[in-house]
XYZ file of N, CA and C in Angstrom:
537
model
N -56.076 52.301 -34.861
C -56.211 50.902 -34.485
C -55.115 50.063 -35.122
N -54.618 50.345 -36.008
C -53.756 49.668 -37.083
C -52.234 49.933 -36.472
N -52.260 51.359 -35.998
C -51.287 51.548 -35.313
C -51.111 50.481 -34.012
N -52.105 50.561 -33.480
C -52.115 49.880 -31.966
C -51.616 48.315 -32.325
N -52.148 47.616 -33.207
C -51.913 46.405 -33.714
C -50.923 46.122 -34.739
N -50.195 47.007 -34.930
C -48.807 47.062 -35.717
C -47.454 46.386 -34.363
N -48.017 47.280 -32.470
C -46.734 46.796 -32.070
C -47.235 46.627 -31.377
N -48.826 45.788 -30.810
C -49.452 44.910 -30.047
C -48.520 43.390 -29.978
N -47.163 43.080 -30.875
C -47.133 42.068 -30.738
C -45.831 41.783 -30.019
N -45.038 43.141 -29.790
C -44.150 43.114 -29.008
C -44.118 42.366 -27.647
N -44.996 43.051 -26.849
C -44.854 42.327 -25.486
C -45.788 40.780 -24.839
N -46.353 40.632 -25.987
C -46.482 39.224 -26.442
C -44.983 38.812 -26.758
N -44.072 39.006 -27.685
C -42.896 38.284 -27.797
C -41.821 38.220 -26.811
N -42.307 39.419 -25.956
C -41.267 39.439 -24.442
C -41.755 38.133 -23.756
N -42.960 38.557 -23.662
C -44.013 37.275 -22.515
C -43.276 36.083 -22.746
N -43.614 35.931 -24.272
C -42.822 34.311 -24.417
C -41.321 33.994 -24.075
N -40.484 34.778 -24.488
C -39.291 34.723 -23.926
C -38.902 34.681 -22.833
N -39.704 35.341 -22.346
C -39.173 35.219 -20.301
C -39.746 33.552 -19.979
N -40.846 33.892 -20.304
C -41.185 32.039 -20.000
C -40.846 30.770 -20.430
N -40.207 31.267 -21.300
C -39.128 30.568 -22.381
C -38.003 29.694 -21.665
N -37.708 31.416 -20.750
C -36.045 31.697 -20.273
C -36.373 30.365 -18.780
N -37.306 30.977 -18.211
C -38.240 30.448 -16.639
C -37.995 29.100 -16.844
N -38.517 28.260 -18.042
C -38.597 27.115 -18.287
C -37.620 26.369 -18.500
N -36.472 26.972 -19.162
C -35.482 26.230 -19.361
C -34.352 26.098 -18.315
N -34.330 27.285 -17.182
C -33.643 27.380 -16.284
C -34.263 26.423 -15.291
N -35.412 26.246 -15.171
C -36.127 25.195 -14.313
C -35.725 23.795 -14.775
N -35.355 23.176 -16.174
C -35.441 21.707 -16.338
C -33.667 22.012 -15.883
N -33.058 22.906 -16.562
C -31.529 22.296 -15.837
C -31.551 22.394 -14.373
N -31.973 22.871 -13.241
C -32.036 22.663 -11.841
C -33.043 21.229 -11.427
N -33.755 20.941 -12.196
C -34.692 19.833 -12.033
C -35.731 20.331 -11.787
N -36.740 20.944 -11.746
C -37.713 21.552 -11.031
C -38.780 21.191 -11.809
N -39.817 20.060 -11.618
C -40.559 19.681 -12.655
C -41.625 20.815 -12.386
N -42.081 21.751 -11.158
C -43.369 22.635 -11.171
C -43.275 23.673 -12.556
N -41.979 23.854 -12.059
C -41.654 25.686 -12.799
C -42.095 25.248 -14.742
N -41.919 23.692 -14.958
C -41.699 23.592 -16.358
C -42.901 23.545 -16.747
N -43.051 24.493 -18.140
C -44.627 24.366 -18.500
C -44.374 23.213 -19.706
N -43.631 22.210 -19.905
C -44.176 20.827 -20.166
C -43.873 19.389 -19.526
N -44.930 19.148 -19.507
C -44.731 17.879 -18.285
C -44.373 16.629 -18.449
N -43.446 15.929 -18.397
C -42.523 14.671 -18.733
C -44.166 13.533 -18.582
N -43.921 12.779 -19.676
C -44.837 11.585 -19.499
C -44.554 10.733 -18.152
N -45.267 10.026 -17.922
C -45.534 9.497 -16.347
C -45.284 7.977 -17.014
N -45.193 7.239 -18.061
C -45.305 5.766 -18.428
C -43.858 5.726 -18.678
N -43.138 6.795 -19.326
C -41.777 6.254 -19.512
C -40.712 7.306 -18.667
N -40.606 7.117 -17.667
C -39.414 7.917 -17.157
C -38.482 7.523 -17.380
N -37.940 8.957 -17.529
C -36.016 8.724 -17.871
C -35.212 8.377 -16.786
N -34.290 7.268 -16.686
C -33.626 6.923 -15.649
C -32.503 7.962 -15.237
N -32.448 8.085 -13.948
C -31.342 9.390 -13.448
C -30.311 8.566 -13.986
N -29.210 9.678 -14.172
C -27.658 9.170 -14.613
C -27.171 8.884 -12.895
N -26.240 7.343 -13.010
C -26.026 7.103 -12.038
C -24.564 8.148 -11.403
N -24.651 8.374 -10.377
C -23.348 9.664 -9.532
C -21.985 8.488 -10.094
N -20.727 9.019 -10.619
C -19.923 8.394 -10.467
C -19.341 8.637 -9.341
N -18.407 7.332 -9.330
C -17.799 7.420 -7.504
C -16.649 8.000 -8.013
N -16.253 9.015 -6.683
C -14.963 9.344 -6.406
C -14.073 8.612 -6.523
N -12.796 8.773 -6.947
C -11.449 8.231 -6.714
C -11.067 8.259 -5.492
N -10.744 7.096 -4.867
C -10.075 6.755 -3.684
C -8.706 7.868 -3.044
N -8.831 7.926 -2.273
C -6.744 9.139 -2.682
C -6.027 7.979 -2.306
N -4.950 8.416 -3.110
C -3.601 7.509 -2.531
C -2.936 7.523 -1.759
N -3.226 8.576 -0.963
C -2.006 8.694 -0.485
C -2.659 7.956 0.952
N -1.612 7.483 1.785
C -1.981 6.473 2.588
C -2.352 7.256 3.850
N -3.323 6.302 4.636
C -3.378 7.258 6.160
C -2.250 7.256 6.926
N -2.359 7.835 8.493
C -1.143 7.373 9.709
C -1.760 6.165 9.604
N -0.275 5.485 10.244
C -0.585 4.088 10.967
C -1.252 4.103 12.442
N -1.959 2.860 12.494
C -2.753 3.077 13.776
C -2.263 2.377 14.649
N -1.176 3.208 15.603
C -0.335 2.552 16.822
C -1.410 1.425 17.725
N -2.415 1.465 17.926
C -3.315 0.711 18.769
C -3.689 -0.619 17.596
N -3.439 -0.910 16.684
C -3.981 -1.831 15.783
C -3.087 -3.105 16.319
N -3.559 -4.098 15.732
C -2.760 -5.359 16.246
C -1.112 -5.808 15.987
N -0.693 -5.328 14.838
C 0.656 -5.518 14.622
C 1.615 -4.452 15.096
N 1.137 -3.259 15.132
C 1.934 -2.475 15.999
C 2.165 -2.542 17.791
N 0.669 -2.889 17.870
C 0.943 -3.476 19.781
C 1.747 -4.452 20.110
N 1.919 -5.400 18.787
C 2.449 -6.659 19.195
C 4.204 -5.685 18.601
N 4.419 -5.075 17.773
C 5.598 -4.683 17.897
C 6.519 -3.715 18.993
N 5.454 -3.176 19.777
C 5.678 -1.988 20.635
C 6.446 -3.189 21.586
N 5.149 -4.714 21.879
C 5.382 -5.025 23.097
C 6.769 -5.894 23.067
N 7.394 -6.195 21.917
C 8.720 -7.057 21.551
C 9.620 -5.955 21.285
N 9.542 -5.101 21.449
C 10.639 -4.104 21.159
C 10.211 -3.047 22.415
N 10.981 -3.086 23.751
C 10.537 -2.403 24.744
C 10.774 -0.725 25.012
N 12.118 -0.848 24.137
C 13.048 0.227 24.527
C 12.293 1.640 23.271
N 11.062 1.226 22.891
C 11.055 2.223 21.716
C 10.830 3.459 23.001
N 11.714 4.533 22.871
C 11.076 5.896 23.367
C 10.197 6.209 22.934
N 10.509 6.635 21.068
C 9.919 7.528 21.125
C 9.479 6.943 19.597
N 7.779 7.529 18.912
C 7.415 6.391 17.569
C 6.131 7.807 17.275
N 7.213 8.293 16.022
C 6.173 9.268 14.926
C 6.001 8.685 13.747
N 4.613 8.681 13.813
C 3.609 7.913 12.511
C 3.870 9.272 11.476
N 4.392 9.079 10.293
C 4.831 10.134 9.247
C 3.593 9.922 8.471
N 2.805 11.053 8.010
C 2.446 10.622 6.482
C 2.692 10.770 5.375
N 2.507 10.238 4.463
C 2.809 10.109 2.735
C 3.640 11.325 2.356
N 2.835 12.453 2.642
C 3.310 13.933 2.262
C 4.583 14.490 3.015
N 4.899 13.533 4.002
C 5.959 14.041 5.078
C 7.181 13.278 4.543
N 7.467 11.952 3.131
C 8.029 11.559 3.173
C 9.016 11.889 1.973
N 10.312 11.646 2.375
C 11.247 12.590 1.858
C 11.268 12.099 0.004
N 11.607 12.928 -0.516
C 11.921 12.550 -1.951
C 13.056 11.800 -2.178
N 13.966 11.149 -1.104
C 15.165 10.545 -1.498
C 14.583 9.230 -0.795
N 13.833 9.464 0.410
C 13.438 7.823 0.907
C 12.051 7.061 -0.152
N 11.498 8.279 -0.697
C 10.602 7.299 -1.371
C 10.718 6.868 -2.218
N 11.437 6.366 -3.265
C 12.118 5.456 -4.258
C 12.175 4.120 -3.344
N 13.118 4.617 -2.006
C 13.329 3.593 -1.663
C 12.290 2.562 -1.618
N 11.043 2.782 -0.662
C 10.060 1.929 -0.729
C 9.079 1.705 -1.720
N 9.345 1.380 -3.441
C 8.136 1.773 -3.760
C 6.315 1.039 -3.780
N 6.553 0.579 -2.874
C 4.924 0.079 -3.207
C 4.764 0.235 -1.560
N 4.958 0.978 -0.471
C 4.662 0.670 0.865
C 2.888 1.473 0.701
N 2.704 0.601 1.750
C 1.702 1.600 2.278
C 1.480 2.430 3.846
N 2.500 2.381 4.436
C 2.096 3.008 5.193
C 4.033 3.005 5.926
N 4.206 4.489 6.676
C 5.818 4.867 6.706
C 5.814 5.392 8.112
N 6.829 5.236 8.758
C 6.886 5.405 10.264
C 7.971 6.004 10.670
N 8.709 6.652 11.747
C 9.891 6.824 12.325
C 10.196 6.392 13.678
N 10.817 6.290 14.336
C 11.050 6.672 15.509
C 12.430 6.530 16.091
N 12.328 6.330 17.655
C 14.225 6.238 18.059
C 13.914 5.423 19.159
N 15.188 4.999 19.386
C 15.294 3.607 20.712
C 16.312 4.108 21.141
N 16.181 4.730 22.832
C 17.602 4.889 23.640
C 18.522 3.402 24.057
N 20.136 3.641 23.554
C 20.659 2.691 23.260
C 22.126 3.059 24.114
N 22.990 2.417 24.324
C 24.013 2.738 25.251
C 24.628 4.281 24.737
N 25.032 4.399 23.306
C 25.287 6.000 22.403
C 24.302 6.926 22.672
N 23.424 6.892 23.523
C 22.305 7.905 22.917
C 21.063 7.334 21.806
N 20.216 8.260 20.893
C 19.018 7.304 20.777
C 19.853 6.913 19.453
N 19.141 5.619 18.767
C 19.326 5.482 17.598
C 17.802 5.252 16.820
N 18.107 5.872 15.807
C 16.826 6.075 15.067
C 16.363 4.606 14.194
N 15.134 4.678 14.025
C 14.938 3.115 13.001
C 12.918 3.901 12.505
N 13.009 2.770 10.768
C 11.981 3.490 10.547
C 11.120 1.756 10.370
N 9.503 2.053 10.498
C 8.846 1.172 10.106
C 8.339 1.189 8.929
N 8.249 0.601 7.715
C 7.532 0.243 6.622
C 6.606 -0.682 6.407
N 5.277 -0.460 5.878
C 4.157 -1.375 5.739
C 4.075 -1.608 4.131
N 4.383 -2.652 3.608
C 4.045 -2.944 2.205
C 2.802 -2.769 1.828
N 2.132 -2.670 0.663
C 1.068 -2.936 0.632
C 0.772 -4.866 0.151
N 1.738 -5.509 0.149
C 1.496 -6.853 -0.207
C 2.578 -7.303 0.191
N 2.827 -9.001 0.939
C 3.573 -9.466 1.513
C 4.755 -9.711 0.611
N 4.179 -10.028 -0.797
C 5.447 -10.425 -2.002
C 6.069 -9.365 -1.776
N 5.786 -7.675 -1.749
C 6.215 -6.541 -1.971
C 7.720 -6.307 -0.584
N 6.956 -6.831 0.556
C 7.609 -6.350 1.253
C 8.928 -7.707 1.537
N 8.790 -9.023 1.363
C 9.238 -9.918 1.424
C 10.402 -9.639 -0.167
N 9.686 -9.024 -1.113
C 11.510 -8.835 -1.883
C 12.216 -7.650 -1.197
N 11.570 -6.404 -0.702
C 12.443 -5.723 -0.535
C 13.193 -6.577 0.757
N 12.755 -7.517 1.874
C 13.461 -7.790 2.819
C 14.590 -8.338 2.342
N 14.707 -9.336 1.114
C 15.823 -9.732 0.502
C 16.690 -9.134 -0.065
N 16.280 -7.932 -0.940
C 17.311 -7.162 -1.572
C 17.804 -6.183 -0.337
N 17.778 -6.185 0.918
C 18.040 -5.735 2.385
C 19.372 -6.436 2.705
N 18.902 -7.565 2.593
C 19.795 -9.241 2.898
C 20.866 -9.350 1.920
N 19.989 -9.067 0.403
C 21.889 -8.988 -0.337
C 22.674 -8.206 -0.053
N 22.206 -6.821 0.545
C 22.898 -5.129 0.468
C 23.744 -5.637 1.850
N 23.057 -6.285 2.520
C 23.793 -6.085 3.775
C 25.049 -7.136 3.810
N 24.637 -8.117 2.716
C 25.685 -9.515 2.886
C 27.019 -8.764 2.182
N 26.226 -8.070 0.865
C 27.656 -7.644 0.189
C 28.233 -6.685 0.785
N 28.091 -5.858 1.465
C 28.778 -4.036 1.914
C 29.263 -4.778 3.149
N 28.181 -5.376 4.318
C 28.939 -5.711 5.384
C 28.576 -4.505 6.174
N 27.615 -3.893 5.859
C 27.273 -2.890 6.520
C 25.783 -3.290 7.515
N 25.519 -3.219 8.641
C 24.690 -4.101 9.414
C 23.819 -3.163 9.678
N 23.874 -1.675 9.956
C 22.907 -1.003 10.492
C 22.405 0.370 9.864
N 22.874 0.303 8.386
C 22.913 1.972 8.566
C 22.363 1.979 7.243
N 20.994 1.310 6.854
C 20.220 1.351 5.648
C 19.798 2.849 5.305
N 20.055 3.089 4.058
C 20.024 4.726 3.596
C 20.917 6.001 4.935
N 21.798 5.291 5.120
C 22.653 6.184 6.492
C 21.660 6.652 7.583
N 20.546 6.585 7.553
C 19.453 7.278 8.822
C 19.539 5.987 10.083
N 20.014 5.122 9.539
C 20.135 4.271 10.878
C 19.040 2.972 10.604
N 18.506 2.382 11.089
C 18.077 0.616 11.258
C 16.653 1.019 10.392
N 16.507 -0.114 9.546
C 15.388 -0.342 8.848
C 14.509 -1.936 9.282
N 13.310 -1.966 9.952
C 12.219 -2.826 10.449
C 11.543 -2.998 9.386
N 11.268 -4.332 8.709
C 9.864 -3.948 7.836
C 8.942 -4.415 8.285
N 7.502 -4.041 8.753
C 6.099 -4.142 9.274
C 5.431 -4.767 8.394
N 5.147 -6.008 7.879
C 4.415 -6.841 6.858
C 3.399 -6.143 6.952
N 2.331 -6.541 6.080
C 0.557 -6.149 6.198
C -0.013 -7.471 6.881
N 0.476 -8.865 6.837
C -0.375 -9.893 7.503
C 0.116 -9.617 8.517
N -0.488 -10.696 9.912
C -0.453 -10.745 10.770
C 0.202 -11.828 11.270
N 1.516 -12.010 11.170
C 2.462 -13.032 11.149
C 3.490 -12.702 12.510
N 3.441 -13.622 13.560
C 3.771 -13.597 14.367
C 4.909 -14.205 14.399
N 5.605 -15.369 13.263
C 6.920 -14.965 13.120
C 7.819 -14.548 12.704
N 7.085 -13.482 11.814
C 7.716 -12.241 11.127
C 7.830 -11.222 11.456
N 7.165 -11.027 12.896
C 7.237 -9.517 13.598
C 8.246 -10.231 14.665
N 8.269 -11.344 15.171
C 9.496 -11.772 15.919
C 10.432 -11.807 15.252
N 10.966 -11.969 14.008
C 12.326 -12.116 13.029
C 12.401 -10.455 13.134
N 11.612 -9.756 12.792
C 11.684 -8.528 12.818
C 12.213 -7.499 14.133
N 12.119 -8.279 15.618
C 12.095 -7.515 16.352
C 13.465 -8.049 16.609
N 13.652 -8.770 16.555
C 14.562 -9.519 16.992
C 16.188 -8.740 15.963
N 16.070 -8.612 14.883
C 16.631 -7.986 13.823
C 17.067 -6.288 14.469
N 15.979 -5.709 14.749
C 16.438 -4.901 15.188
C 17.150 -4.684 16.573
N 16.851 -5.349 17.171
C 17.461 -5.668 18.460
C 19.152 -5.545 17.985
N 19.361 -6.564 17.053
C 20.459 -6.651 16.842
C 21.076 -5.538 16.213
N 20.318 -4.877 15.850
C 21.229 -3.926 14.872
C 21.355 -2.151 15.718
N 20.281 -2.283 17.098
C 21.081 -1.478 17.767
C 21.981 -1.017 18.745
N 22.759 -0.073 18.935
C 23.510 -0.042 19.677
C 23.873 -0.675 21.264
């Protein structure tokens, strides 16, 4: 008998351990059944609130059907041809150039030479895009060079407001500057 009750206490100490194990694997999944102790009902613990995701940066396509692009399509007739680039498509030598745009464009306009290419830029803020239009305006006053911003050919800038005589200065600009 002494024998029997010498290692009677073994699988008693398994028992507890597995239920031990049961229990604790149940509160990290949440599972209030599986837990053999039961959270008081007067003070619950408040869930931790989900933090939010980070936004991505990197910008979407532009949406040719949106209002400032229809109104640019329809003042600039001759566009053939207009590829919405995204973020990841844009070259490591042009993006310095713009740095705060939000949103980057290409396309080409058949012109008496054949096409000539021109790109659209969307600032993300009018100050943003209104200095680069000036430091455009000094580059071009001092060189005397009229069309050939970063040598790829005509640069448009696409404000973010909805300024109807800034997409006319704009269309009008390029008009002039192609062939």
């Amino acid at each position: 008998m002494t024998r029997f009750l010498k290692w009677a206490w073994v699988p008693v100490l398994l028992f507890l351990i597995i239920v031990a194990c049961t229990n604790n694997e149940a509160e990290k999944e949440g599972d209030p059944a599986a837990s053999a102790s039961p959270t008081p009902s007067s003070s619950p613990t408040p869930s931790p609130e989900p933090t939010p995701s980070p936004e991505p940066t990197a910008p979407v396509p532009v949406d040719r059907e949106g209002p400032s692009m229809y109104k640019f399509d329809k003042l600039v007739p001759q566009v053939d041809e207009f590829t919405f680039l995204e973020h990841k498509e844009l070259s490591e030598l042009r993006a310095p150039a713009f740095p705060n745009y939000k949103y980057y464009a290409a396309g080409r306009v058949m012109g008496v030479q054949g096409y000539s290419p021109f790109y659209v830029v969307e600032f993300k803020t009018q100050e943003d895009a209104k200095k680069y239009l000036a430091s455009y305006e000094e580059f071009e006053k001092d060189t005397k060079i009229k069309s050939n911003l970063h040598i790829n050919g005509p640069m448009i800038l696409h404000l973010i407001e909805e300024d109807p005589e800034v997409i006319d200065g704009l269309a009008d600009a390029f008009l002039s500057m192609t062939p």
